[in-house]
Short mmCIF file of C-alpha atoms in Angstrom, two decimals:
data_model
loop_
_atom_site.label_atom_id
_atom_site.label_comp_id
_atom_site.label_asym_id
_atom_site.label_seq_id
_atom_site.Cartn_x
_atom_site.Cartn_y
_atom_site.Cartn_z
CA MET A 29 131.67 118.38 94.62
CA SER A 30 133.27 120.66 97.14
CA SER A 31 132.10 122.87 99.95
CA THR A 32 134.31 125.62 98.48
CA ILE A 33 132.01 125.89 95.46
CA SER A 34 129.29 127.38 97.62
CA LYS A 35 128.91 127.62 101.37
CA HIS A 36 125.65 125.68 101.56
CA ALA A 37 124.19 123.01 99.33
CA ILE A 38 120.72 124.22 100.34
CA LYS A 39 119.73 127.33 102.23
CA ILE A 40 116.14 128.13 103.17
CA GLU A 41 115.20 131.35 104.96
CA ASN A 42 111.72 132.11 106.32
CA LEU A 43 110.15 130.00 103.57
CA THR A 44 106.37 130.10 103.39
CA LYS A 45 104.01 128.55 100.87
CA ARG A 46 100.28 129.19 100.91
CA PHE A 47 97.57 127.56 98.84
CA GLY A 48 94.64 129.90 99.33
CA LYS A 49 93.85 129.88 103.04
CA ILE A 50 96.06 126.84 103.68
CA THR A 51 99.66 127.39 104.76
CA ALA A 52 101.59 124.31 103.66
CA VAL A 53 105.04 125.59 104.69
CA ASP A 54 105.23 128.09 107.53
CA ASP A 55 108.32 130.30 108.03
CA LEU A 56 110.82 127.47 107.52
CA SER A 57 114.56 128.16 107.86
CA LEU A 58 117.14 125.45 107.23
CA GLU A 59 120.70 124.95 106.00
CA ILE A 60 122.03 121.71 104.52
CA GLY A 61 125.71 121.15 103.83
CA TRP A 62 127.67 119.34 101.13
CA GLY A 63 128.06 115.64 101.82
CA GLU A 64 125.08 115.70 104.19
CA LEU A 65 122.22 113.22 104.07
CA PHE A 66 119.30 115.11 105.56
CA GLY A 67 116.02 113.44 106.49
CA LEU A 68 112.83 115.49 106.28
CA LEU A 69 110.20 113.77 108.42
CA GLY A 70 106.57 114.40 109.15
CA PRO A 71 103.04 113.14 108.55
CA ASN A 72 101.26 113.53 105.24
CA GLY A 73 100.20 117.14 104.81
CA ALA A 74 103.08 118.40 106.96
CA GLY A 75 104.71 120.21 104.01
CA LYS A 76 107.56 117.83 103.09
CA THR A 77 106.68 117.40 99.43
CA THR A 78 105.91 121.11 99.12
CA VAL A 79 109.46 121.87 100.28
CA ILE A 80 110.84 119.38 97.74
CA ASN A 81 108.74 120.93 94.98
CA ILE A 82 109.98 124.43 95.83
CA LEU A 83 113.61 123.31 95.88
CA SER A 84 113.12 121.57 92.52
CA THR A 85 111.56 124.78 91.05
CA LEU A 86 108.14 123.20 90.50
CA LEU A 87 106.54 125.65 92.93
CA GLU A 88 107.36 129.24 93.81
CA PRO A 89 107.33 130.25 97.48
CA SER A 90 104.77 132.72 98.75
CA ASP A 91 107.36 134.35 101.01
CA GLY A 92 110.98 133.81 101.99
CA VAL A 93 113.85 132.52 99.89
CA ALA A 94 115.40 129.19 98.98
CA SER A 95 118.64 128.52 97.17
CA VAL A 96 120.55 125.49 95.90
CA ALA A 97 124.34 125.94 95.72
CA ASP A 98 123.75 129.70 96.04
CA ASN A 99 121.28 129.69 93.12
CA ASP A 100 117.90 131.19 93.94
CA VAL A 101 115.09 128.78 93.05
CA ILE A 102 113.13 131.57 91.35
CA PHE A 103 115.72 133.81 89.72
CA SER A 104 118.20 131.05 88.83
CA ALA A 105 115.73 128.22 88.23
CA ASP A 106 117.51 126.91 85.11
CA GLU A 107 120.80 126.55 86.98
CA VAL A 108 119.05 124.86 89.92
CA ARG A 109 117.47 122.32 87.57
CA ARG A 110 120.87 121.67 86.02
CA ILE A 111 122.51 120.66 89.29
CA ILE A 112 119.73 118.71 91.03
CA GLY A 113 118.32 115.23 90.68
CA VAL A 114 114.76 114.56 91.80
CA CYS A 115 112.98 111.34 92.68
CA PRO A 116 109.36 112.51 92.97
CA GLN A 117 106.74 110.96 95.20
CA GLU A 118 104.74 109.97 92.12
CA PRO A 119 107.11 108.24 89.67
CA SER A 120 107.11 109.35 86.05
CA PHE A 121 108.17 106.70 83.55
CA TYR A 122 107.13 105.04 80.29
CA GLU A 123 105.49 101.66 80.87
CA HIS A 124 106.22 100.44 77.32
CA LEU A 125 109.97 101.00 77.76
CA THR A 126 112.26 98.77 79.79
CA GLY A 127 113.76 99.97 83.02
CA ARG A 128 117.08 100.44 81.27
CA GLU A 129 115.48 102.40 78.41
CA ASN A 130 113.72 104.72 80.86
CA ILE A 131 117.03 105.45 82.55
CA GLU A 132 118.79 105.93 79.20
CA LEU A 133 116.12 108.39 78.11
CA PHE A 134 116.54 110.41 81.27
CA GLY A 135 120.32 110.35 80.90
CA ASP A 136 119.97 111.64 77.33
CA LEU A 137 117.74 114.48 78.54
CA HIS A 138 120.51 115.45 80.96
CA GLU A 139 123.08 115.21 78.16
CA VAL A 140 125.14 112.51 79.83
CA PRO A 141 127.73 111.38 77.22
CA LYS A 142 126.71 108.09 75.55
CA ASP A 143 129.86 106.16 76.44
CA LEU A 144 129.65 107.29 80.07
CA LEU A 145 125.90 106.69 80.28
CA LYS A 146 126.03 102.98 79.47
CA ASP A 147 128.71 102.24 82.05
CA ARG A 148 126.99 104.39 84.67
CA ILE A 149 123.66 102.62 84.13
CA ASP A 150 125.27 99.18 84.46
CA ILE A 151 126.99 100.17 87.70
CA MET A 152 123.88 101.75 89.23
CA LEU A 153 121.61 98.85 88.29
CA GLN A 154 124.04 96.46 89.93
CA LYS A 155 124.25 98.56 93.09
CA ILE A 156 120.47 98.59 93.57
CA GLY A 157 120.07 94.92 92.61
CA LEU A 158 118.04 95.47 89.45
CA GLU A 159 120.47 94.22 86.79
CA ASP A 160 118.53 90.98 86.19
CA ASP A 161 115.26 92.85 85.53
CA ALA A 162 116.61 95.92 83.74
CA ASP A 163 115.46 94.76 80.29
CA ARG A 164 111.89 93.96 81.25
CA ARG A 165 109.11 96.39 80.34
CA ALA A 166 108.62 98.84 83.20
CA GLY A 167 104.87 98.24 83.04
CA GLN A 168 105.56 94.77 84.46
CA TYR A 169 107.49 96.07 87.45
CA SER A 170 106.37 95.91 91.06
CA GLY A 171 106.02 99.13 93.04
CA GLY A 172 109.39 98.63 94.69
CA MET A 173 111.12 98.02 91.36
CA ILE A 174 109.59 101.20 89.95
CA ARG A 175 110.94 103.14 92.91
CA ARG A 176 114.42 101.72 92.33
CA VAL A 177 114.34 102.74 88.66
CA SER A 178 113.06 106.20 89.66
CA THR A 179 115.96 106.57 92.09
CA VAL A 180 118.49 105.74 89.37
CA MET A 181 116.76 108.15 86.99
CA ALA A 182 117.15 110.89 89.60
CA LEU A 183 120.85 110.16 90.08
CA ILE A 184 122.01 109.18 86.58
CA SER A 185 123.31 112.69 85.82
CA SER A 186 125.48 112.68 88.99
CA PRO A 187 123.72 115.75 90.40
CA ARG A 188 125.37 117.85 93.07
CA VAL A 189 122.12 117.85 95.07
CA ALA A 190 119.57 115.01 95.19
CA LEU A 191 115.98 115.44 96.36
CA LEU A 192 114.50 112.01 97.09
CA ASP A 193 110.81 112.01 98.07
CA GLU A 194 110.08 108.65 99.73
CA PRO A 195 112.41 106.71 97.40
CA THR A 196 112.18 103.38 99.24
CA VAL A 197 108.41 103.11 99.70
CA ALA A 198 107.06 99.68 98.64
CA MET A 199 110.54 98.11 98.60
CA ASP A 200 111.34 94.83 100.28
CA PRO A 201 113.97 94.96 103.06
CA VAL A 202 116.81 93.67 100.86
CA SER A 203 116.13 96.24 98.13
CA ARG A 204 115.79 99.01 100.70
CA ARG A 205 119.19 98.16 102.19
CA ALA A 206 120.75 98.18 98.71
CA VAL A 207 119.37 101.68 98.08
CA TRP A 208 120.57 102.83 101.51
CA ASP A 209 124.09 101.68 100.70
CA PHE A 210 123.93 103.33 97.29
CA ILE A 211 122.87 106.77 98.50
CA ARG A 212 125.30 106.60 101.43
CA GLU A 213 128.10 106.08 98.94
CA LEU A 214 126.98 109.13 96.96
CA LYS A 215 126.77 111.15 100.17
CA ASN A 216 130.29 110.11 101.11
CA ASN A 217 131.45 111.41 97.72
CA GLY A 218 130.12 114.87 98.57
CA MET A 219 126.58 114.86 97.21
CA ALA A 220 123.99 116.67 99.34
CA ILE A 221 120.88 114.54 99.71
CA VAL A 222 117.46 115.43 101.08
CA LEU A 223 115.37 112.37 101.86
CA THR A 224 111.74 112.26 102.91
CA THR A 225 110.63 108.99 104.45
CA HIS A 226 107.97 107.39 106.62
CA TYR A 227 110.42 104.68 107.72
CA MET A 228 111.95 105.77 111.01
CA GLU A 229 114.54 103.00 110.99
CA GLU A 230 115.69 104.37 107.64
CA ALA A 231 116.20 107.86 109.03
CA GLU A 232 118.04 106.48 112.08
CA GLU A 233 120.26 104.29 109.94
CA ILE A 234 121.42 106.65 107.21
CA CYS A 235 120.63 110.30 107.96
CA ASP A 236 123.26 112.65 109.37
CA ARG A 237 120.54 114.99 110.62
CA VAL A 238 116.76 115.00 110.53
CA GLY A 239 114.17 117.73 110.67
CA ILE A 240 110.63 117.01 111.81
CA ILE A 241 107.94 119.27 110.42
CA ASP A 242 104.27 119.37 111.36
CA GLN A 243 101.66 121.68 109.86
CA GLY A 244 104.41 123.35 107.86
CA LYS A 245 106.55 124.24 110.87
CA LEU A 246 109.96 122.84 111.78
CA ILE A 247 109.48 121.45 115.29
CA ALA A 248 112.72 119.50 115.77
CA LEU A 249 116.18 119.47 114.21
CA GLY A 250 119.30 117.47 114.99
CA THR A 251 121.06 114.15 114.61
CA PRO A 252 118.89 111.08 115.28
CA LYS A 253 120.98 110.32 118.36
CA ASP A 254 120.69 113.85 119.73
CA LEU A 255 116.92 113.97 119.24
CA MET A 256 116.47 110.62 120.97
CA GLU A 257 118.61 111.78 123.88
CA GLN A 258 116.83 115.15 124.14
CA HIS A 259 113.43 113.47 124.33
CA ASP A 260 114.54 110.42 126.35
CA ALA A 261 113.23 108.19 123.57
CA LYS A 262 114.30 104.72 122.46
CA ASP A 263 113.94 105.59 118.76
CA LEU A 264 112.91 108.33 116.35
CA GLU A 265 109.35 107.08 116.08
CA GLU A 266 108.93 107.68 119.80
CA VAL A 267 110.37 111.20 119.36
CA PHE A 268 107.90 111.80 116.56
CA ILE A 269 104.91 110.61 118.60
CA ARG A 270 105.89 112.79 121.56
CA LEU A 271 106.22 115.88 119.37
CA THR A 272 103.19 115.45 117.13
CA GLY A 273 100.92 113.03 118.92
CA LYS A 274 100.78 110.92 115.75
CA LYS A 275 102.26 107.63 114.69
CA LEU A 276 104.14 107.92 111.44
CA ARG A 277 102.53 104.75 110.10
CA GLU A 278 99.10 106.39 110.54
CA ALA A 279 100.25 109.25 108.32
CA VAL A 280 101.23 107.13 105.31
#
């Protein structure tokens, strides 16, 4: 992965998405670079998942443009799907298969070579602390374990861009830290990562920059440190409350 391949990992210009009379995303412009871990923050209904769904080609914008590695999400949708990995807010997996089998199936769909796939799965399961439970049926997993498997499924093809929609929800603190370390490592290797989260300590800990959106509009953008300094706040949650009047925990 190299910034010379394309100037921006993600570029969004005047993006708008309407559902009837409701504007879910309102004139959003944003650029995300290679090797950047970008946090997209906001209450439920703010437009975060809609942005993820547009970038992953599941939705078409009403106005504006969005591209991934210079590939338009509408006109080059097949190429976009080839280079992204997506951990959706609602996990999709087969309960009768084991965690390992679910990951293998997803790797096969992405045409990861068999010899490479096995080694990659073993390494990823170890990194997220799921190696001891990998061969249990996924239907027996806790919510946090399902999220860990979903994260590996999103990343098993070594995508150039990862879109992770609340990947650590329902995880215990130890598991969450393991996932943080894992995605930081991928970021350091050049992967561009967009992360939505309701955990402010997560955004402070691992994100290079964050964008706060409310009612579809981008209302703040910068590094966690810069935003806290700009708003004379002790943490990002205080920044969020000052800008939106809402506590993030109330929006979950």
